[in-house]
């Protein structure tokens, strides 16, 4: 009997958890298996983004439609990210996880020396100096920018562009075929990643930060289970339960890899196969979403910044009032847009938020130990947010969906 992919993945997660707990540090040896799975996914990202955006734009056929879809996509991404930050701030103010936590006497990192990208450089880097270098370094925003131009240019030369249209369409199908193969390995990859993470995680580090972690996870849950589903129902007219079934493989892969970018091929495959959203929409909305739409990261950054303020506040004379918290809403939204879709990226762009409200960067050292677990949770929410957004944009574009 062949088990459905969802069942296989669920079994993989449970087996991974148990193996991690039983084997402890020894489960670290499974790292190589998880690593191979992530490598396969990363291998496919750049050609997949290029092929899917170019074919998506060709099938849209006119730039007005692209502009309209782009506007709706941005609006959705910005609104939901800001909602997530506000939710995080409300919870962290109510729960006050930093109250009573002792100020660390030594910090474990040299984070103060690490530079977060500036907002200006994030924007200018969208235009690559060299597209091949951008591809070699997986700079997704630059690749998206170039692919959009390429698609529009191919459309604009009419008949002469036909060979390129055929080429990109065939190339895109081939990339999706490879993605399908990689997806079949997802249960093995997810099992190994779970076992390795749980096995090598020192459980003792979790205790002092338990309330902080609960605050982040509670916020992520409310956003994923209440806020986004309400939007999905109202604007997407789509059942949240059906959608979670449709994209289960993507959300669990996001959870285990902690990378929205690595998950992108699977997210694309799930949405195209199961929801009825057209390639036109997925090909554009999803790569953009994986790169700039990070509700989970934004929420986490807001909670983390306030947590650091609460812990360091008494000793440093810091109190973040209403206007500081408005600055957190703005900077956490921008910092999440600037965060790369890779593990721990949110921890680095958190520096942008801390600087904006004059909090000590060393505070990051304090939350570093529990970052991986929170990264897994926020990445799952990031990808879930992308999928809800794609369905909503498709519905607003009057597509007929399978719900
Ligand atoms: N790992 C997250 C992602 O790929 C980014 C982050 O660190 O928050 O979506």
PDB file of N, CA, C and O in Angstrom, residues 87-98 209-222 299-300 302-304 306-307 310 374:
ATOM      1  N   UNK A  87       0.235  42.424  16.027  1.00  0.00           N
ATOM      2  CA  UNK A  87      -0.179  41.310  16.889  1.00  0.00           C
ATOM      3  C   UNK A  87       0.959  40.931  17.848  1.00  0.00           C
ATOM      4  O   UNK A  87       0.751  40.747  19.054  1.00  0.00           O
ATOM      5  N   UNK A  88       2.169  40.852  17.325  1.00  0.00           N
ATOM      6  CA  UNK A  88       3.326  40.511  18.155  1.00  0.00           C
ATOM      7  C   UNK A  88       3.501  41.536  19.270  1.00  0.00           C
ATOM      8  O   UNK A  88       3.734  41.187  20.435  1.00  0.00           O
ATOM      9  N   UNK A  89       3.355  42.823  18.918  1.00  0.00           N
ATOM     10  CA  UNK A  89       3.546  43.877  19.919  1.00  0.00           C
ATOM     11  C   UNK A  89       2.475  43.809  21.009  1.00  0.00           C
ATOM     12  O   UNK A  89       2.775  43.965  22.197  1.00  0.00           O
ATOM     13  N   UNK A  90       1.235  43.557  20.598  1.00  0.00           N
ATOM     14  CA  UNK A  90       0.158  43.474  21.594  1.00  0.00           C
ATOM     15  C   UNK A  90       0.480  42.350  22.583  1.00  0.00           C
ATOM     16  O   UNK A  90       0.455  42.534  23.808  1.00  0.00           O
ATOM     17  N   UNK A  91       0.856  41.186  22.052  1.00  0.00           N
ATOM     18  CA  UNK A  91       1.128  40.040  22.931  1.00  0.00           C
ATOM     19  C   UNK A  91       2.314  40.297  23.852  1.00  0.00           C
ATOM     20  O   UNK A  91       2.263  40.013  25.048  1.00  0.00           O
ATOM     21  N   UNK A  92       3.391  40.861  23.292  1.00  0.00           N
ATOM     22  CA  UNK A  92       4.600  41.043  24.114  1.00  0.00           C
ATOM     23  C   UNK A  92       4.355  42.087  25.200  1.00  0.00           C
ATOM     24  O   UNK A  92       4.912  42.019  26.293  1.00  0.00           O
ATOM     25  N   UNK A  93       3.458  43.047  24.938  1.00  0.00           N
ATOM     26  CA  UNK A  93       3.128  44.031  25.969  1.00  0.00           C
ATOM     27  C   UNK A  93       2.255  43.425  27.054  1.00  0.00           C
ATOM     28  O   UNK A  93       2.353  43.787  28.222  1.00  0.00           O
ATOM     29  N   UNK A  94       1.389  42.487  26.660  1.00  0.00           N
ATOM     30  CA  UNK A  94       0.521  41.854  27.665  1.00  0.00           C
ATOM     31  C   UNK A  94       1.322  40.833  28.484  1.00  0.00           C
ATOM     32  O   UNK A  94       1.309  40.828  29.710  1.00  0.00           O
ATOM     33  N   UNK A  95       2.040  39.965  27.778  1.00  0.00           N
ATOM     34  CA  UNK A  95       2.711  38.850  28.472  1.00  0.00           C
ATOM     35  C   UNK A  95       3.986  39.303  29.197  1.00  0.00           C
ATOM     36  O   UNK A  95       4.360  38.755  30.217  1.00  0.00           O
ATOM     37  N   UNK A  96       4.652  40.311  28.681  1.00  0.00           N
ATOM     38  CA  UNK A  96       5.906  40.820  29.265  1.00  0.00           C
ATOM     39  C   UNK A  96       6.926  39.708  29.538  1.00  0.00           C
ATOM     40  O   UNK A  96       7.360  39.523  30.688  1.00  0.00           O
ATOM     41  N   UNK A  97       7.350  38.959  28.513  1.00  0.00           N
ATOM     42  CA  UNK A  97       8.235  37.819  28.764  1.00  0.00           C
ATOM     43  C   UNK A  97       9.601  38.218  29.335  1.00  0.00           C
ATOM     44  O   UNK A  97      10.283  37.398  29.955  1.00  0.00           O
ATOM     45  N   UNK A  98       9.990  39.482  29.168  1.00  0.00           N
ATOM     46  CA  UNK A  98      11.321  39.894  29.627  1.00  0.00           C
ATOM     47  C   UNK A  98      11.344  40.288  31.090  1.00  0.00           C
ATOM     48  O   UNK A  98      12.399  40.498  31.683  1.00  0.00           O
ATOM     49  N   UNK A 209      14.231  30.941  28.624  1.00  0.00           N
ATOM     50  CA  UNK A 209      13.607  31.744  27.570  1.00  0.00           C
ATOM     51  C   UNK A 209      12.220  31.215  27.208  1.00  0.00           C
ATOM     52  O   UNK A 209      11.639  31.612  26.203  1.00  0.00           O
ATOM     53  N   UNK A 210      11.697  30.330  28.097  1.00  0.00           N
ATOM     54  CA  UNK A 210      10.443  29.650  27.737  1.00  0.00           C
ATOM     55  C   UNK A 210       9.313  30.636  27.463  1.00  0.00           C
ATOM     56  O   UNK A 210       8.585  30.492  26.473  1.00  0.00           O
ATOM     57  N   UNK A 211       9.169  31.657  28.314  1.00  0.00           N
ATOM     58  CA  UNK A 211       8.009  32.555  28.149  1.00  0.00           C
ATOM     59  C   UNK A 211       8.164  33.397  26.883  1.00  0.00           C
ATOM     60  O   UNK A 211       7.196  33.661  26.167  1.00  0.00           O
ATOM     61  N   UNK A 212       9.417  33.759  26.595  1.00  0.00           N
ATOM     62  CA  UNK A 212       9.669  34.488  25.342  1.00  0.00           C
ATOM     63  C   UNK A 212       9.268  33.625  24.145  1.00  0.00           C
ATOM     64  O   UNK A 212       8.584  34.073  23.218  1.00  0.00           O
ATOM     65  N   UNK A 213       9.681  32.345  24.195  1.00  0.00           N
ATOM     66  CA  UNK A 213       9.342  31.447  23.082  1.00  0.00           C
ATOM     67  C   UNK A 213       7.828  31.253  22.965  1.00  0.00           C
ATOM     68  O   UNK A 213       7.273  31.270  21.861  1.00  0.00           O
ATOM     69  N   UNK A 214       7.183  31.110  24.123  1.00  0.00           N
ATOM     70  CA  UNK A 214       5.723  30.916  24.096  1.00  0.00           C
ATOM     71  C   UNK A 214       5.053  32.143  23.465  1.00  0.00           C
ATOM     72  O   UNK A 214       4.119  32.026  22.676  1.00  0.00           O
ATOM     73  N   UNK A 215       5.571  33.346  23.799  1.00  0.00           N
ATOM     74  CA  UNK A 215       4.964  34.565  23.236  1.00  0.00           C
ATOM     75  C   UNK A 215       5.078  34.561  21.707  1.00  0.00           C
ATOM     76  O   UNK A 215       4.109  34.841  20.996  1.00  0.00           O
ATOM     77  N   UNK A 216       6.283  34.231  21.209  1.00  0.00           N
ATOM     78  CA  UNK A 216       6.464  34.215  19.747  1.00  0.00           C
ATOM     79  C   UNK A 216       5.535  33.164  19.121  1.00  0.00           C
ATOM     80  O   UNK A 216       4.803  33.448  18.163  1.00  0.00           O
ATOM     81  N   UNK A 217       5.556  31.962  19.690  1.00  0.00           N
ATOM     82  CA  UNK A 217       4.780  30.870  19.079  1.00  0.00           C
ATOM     83  C   UNK A 217       3.277  31.163  19.148  1.00  0.00           C
ATOM     84  O   UNK A 217       2.540  30.936  18.177  1.00  0.00           O
ATOM     85  N   UNK A 218       2.837  31.730  20.273  1.00  0.00           N
ATOM     86  CA  UNK A 218       1.419  32.073  20.388  1.00  0.00           C
ATOM     87  C   UNK A 218       1.035  33.094  19.309  1.00  0.00           C
ATOM     88  O   UNK A 218       0.003  32.957  18.636  1.00  0.00           O
ATOM     89  N   UNK A 219       1.878  34.103  19.136  1.00  0.00           N
ATOM     90  CA  UNK A 219       1.610  35.112  18.101  1.00  0.00           C
ATOM     91  C   UNK A 219       1.553  34.472  16.727  1.00  0.00           C
ATOM     92  O   UNK A 219       0.639  34.735  15.936  1.00  0.00           O
ATOM     93  N   UNK A 220       2.507  33.595  16.453  1.00  0.00           N
ATOM     94  CA  UNK A 220       2.538  32.947  15.135  1.00  0.00           C
ATOM     95  C   UNK A 220       1.276  32.107  14.928  1.00  0.00           C
ATOM     96  O   UNK A 220       0.672  32.114  13.846  1.00  0.00           O
ATOM     97  N   UNK A 221       0.860  31.419  16.007  1.00  0.00           N
ATOM     98  CA  UNK A 221      -0.342  30.575  15.890  1.00  0.00           C
ATOM     99  C   UNK A 221      -1.574  31.427  15.609  1.00  0.00           C
ATOM    100  O   UNK A 221      -2.378  31.098  14.724  1.00  0.00           O
ATOM    101  N   UNK A 222      -1.723  32.524  16.377  1.00  0.00           N
ATOM    102  CA  UNK A 222      -2.915  33.370  16.171  1.00  0.00           C
ATOM    103  C   UNK A 222      -2.909  33.902  14.742  1.00  0.00           C
ATOM    104  O   UNK A 222      -3.923  33.910  14.046  1.00  0.00           O
ATOM    105  N   UNK A 299       6.783  39.358  12.870  1.00  0.00           N
ATOM    106  CA  UNK A 299       6.196  39.212  14.214  1.00  0.00           C
ATOM    107  C   UNK A 299       7.292  38.871  15.229  1.00  0.00           C
ATOM    108  O   UNK A 299       7.399  39.458  16.299  1.00  0.00           O
ATOM    109  N   UNK A 300       8.143  37.933  14.822  1.00  0.00           N
ATOM    110  CA  UNK A 300       9.228  37.509  15.695  1.00  0.00           C
ATOM    111  C   UNK A 300      10.159  38.691  16.028  1.00  0.00           C
ATOM    112  O   UNK A 300      10.577  38.873  17.165  1.00  0.00           O
ATOM    113  N   UNK A 302       9.511  41.857  16.123  1.00  0.00           N
ATOM    114  CA  UNK A 302       8.878  42.802  17.044  1.00  0.00           C
ATOM    115  C   UNK A 302       8.927  42.252  18.472  1.00  0.00           C
ATOM    116  O   UNK A 302       9.282  42.967  19.423  1.00  0.00           O
ATOM    117  N   UNK A 303       8.584  40.982  18.635  1.00  0.00           N
ATOM    118  CA  UNK A 303       8.593  40.396  19.982  1.00  0.00           C
ATOM    119  C   UNK A 303      10.026  40.381  20.528  1.00  0.00           C
ATOM    120  O   UNK A 303      10.277  40.753  21.679  1.00  0.00           O
ATOM    121  N   UNK A 304      10.980  39.986  19.680  1.00  0.00           N
ATOM    122  CA  UNK A 304      12.366  39.894  20.140  1.00  0.00           C
ATOM    123  C   UNK A 304      12.882  41.266  20.575  1.00  0.00           C
ATOM    124  O   UNK A 304      13.537  41.393  21.626  1.00  0.00           O
ATOM    125  N   UNK A 306      11.187  43.866  21.674  1.00  0.00           N
ATOM    126  CA  UNK A 306      10.552  44.284  22.929  1.00  0.00           C
ATOM    127  C   UNK A 306      11.069  43.447  24.099  1.00  0.00           C
ATOM    128  O   UNK A 306      11.221  43.948  25.209  1.00  0.00           O
ATOM    129  N   UNK A 307      11.322  42.166  23.832  1.00  0.00           N
ATOM    130  CA  UNK A 307      11.857  41.290  24.884  1.00  0.00           C
ATOM    131  C   UNK A 307      13.221  41.813  25.344  1.00  0.00           C
ATOM    132  O   UNK A 307      13.487  41.945  26.544  1.00  0.00           O
ATOM    133  N   UNK A 310      12.739  44.798  27.391  1.00  0.00           N
ATOM    134  CA  UNK A 310      12.258  44.504  28.745  1.00  0.00           C
ATOM    135  C   UNK A 310      13.387  43.980  29.640  1.00  0.00           C
ATOM    136  O   UNK A 310      13.459  44.299  30.822  1.00  0.00           O
ATOM    137  N   UNK A 374      12.541  28.752  16.791  1.00  0.00           N
ATOM    138  CA  UNK A 374      11.630  29.829  16.399  1.00  0.00           C
ATOM    139  C   UNK A 374      11.723  30.085  14.898  1.00  0.00           C
ATOM    140  O   UNK A 374      10.736  30.447  14.250  1.00  0.00           O
TER     141      UNK A 374
END
